[in-house]
Amino acid sequence: MRVQGLPSWTNTSTVTIPDVIQGEVLLAVLSNYMVDMDWLLTACPSLRKVPHVLVLHGEDGASLERLKKTKPANWILHKPPLPISFGTHHSKAMLLVYPQGIRVVVHTANLIHVDWNNKSQGLWTQDFPWKKANDTSTNIGFENDLVDYLRALKWPEFRVNLPVAGDVNINAAFFRKFDYSSSTVRLIGSVPGYHVGPNMKKWGHMKLRSVLEECVFEKQFCKSPLIYQFSSLGSLDEKWMSEFACSLSAGKADDGSQLGIGKPLIVWPTVEDVRCSIEGYAAGSCIPSPQKNVEKDFLRKYWSRWKADHVGRCRAMPHIKTFTRYNGQNIAWFLLTSSNLSKAAWGALQKNNTQLMIRSYELGVLFLPKTLQSVPQFSCTDKSRSNLDKLALGKNIKTKLVTLCWKGDEEKDPSAEVVRLPVPYQVPPQLYGPEDVPWSWDRRYTKKDVYGSVWPRHG
């Protein structure tokens, strides 16, 4: 996403909120944790014209009162139920229904000014057409991921009259009316609860494990390392770290062997990164991890630098969250998500691994190498984008995931399409040096930042 105050080359292929929410939106579902209504309506005035808007949020107390006062009269607010203490509604997504179809957006930014302007953030979006009247297929993984997740949110159903679909109930099942067969990702969601039986594999790190288990990867990813990159660190222990690594290491190589456990690295800003960032120490309030979580001895071997020179994001502190498996500049799979590194977000196995306990709602998109048929690219808002595909239509193409710094030869294999993922940090990551200290937000820092401030700013 675009960052203000950076050189223009760093923002060449980025998006802002009006780029995403545009055109004739008939219905919008906005899912987020924090919502600043005044900012949202100023940044994206076209939202005022949308006839039906549902906001799924995680606010309470004074912020919720403010949200109720500032929202347009026709907007519906809903805070999904949090049955287990210390959980949050943390998912960041948008569902925009158009006369032509639906735009699904999964991203990492709260609906507040600093998140859309001063942070390194990620956003994925794809448009899908309405299903044809006689299409009753429901075996698309993406569709089932989405509907299962939406069902768990339990929003109050409401009826709307859409020029394309007539009088319809807006509930989870409504979102089966679109054709997701061209989807290029899988959704990995978390919903709170004690999940047992088949539901254990539907959510959190066990969902990621079950999707990866069905995938075949190139042999080069056997035992290859993992990266965990996020903006808040829970209270972790070594047992859970190995449970988590086990899920992220799932999958087979193309010779049938298991990929095997990868060694993880944690990409996390140092105190110096925060001090010198475009916000100075203020950026640290959005990297909310206490010393007691950060300074555990067993974590030391994981710490790696937030180095983002190639995308000019070194000074834009990460609010993006990504998890990946890599070998050199080749990527086995890549997950962009709202999930930080915590048991609350990803779930923890209990009762002899027969139950997965999750506290929070989260949502992410998983990019996988795929074999797909090339189809015209569909857009809800742009008439001219009906066929951007440079490859012959209907042909089977294998996708190969790489970083922006990959230097391979695309010409060698015309049947493979190289997908350059904008991984925002240097791969392989660089381990902390002896001087580097991981950021924690409840320490005192007396060396002045770029604005001449110390931390904390008061007291």
Short mmCIF file of C-alpha atoms in Angstrom, two decimals, residues 52 281 286 417 436:
data_model
loop_
_atom_site.label_atom_id
_atom_site.label_comp_id
_atom_site.label_asym_id
_atom_site.label_seq_id
_atom_site.Cartn_x
_atom_site.Cartn_y
_atom_site.Cartn_z
CA HIS A 52 -25.98 -0.70 2.01
CA TYR A 281 9.23 6.36 18.24
CA CYS A 286 1.64 0.01 16.55
CA GLU A 417 4.11 -18.05 -15.44
CA ASP A 436 20.69 -4.92 17.58
#
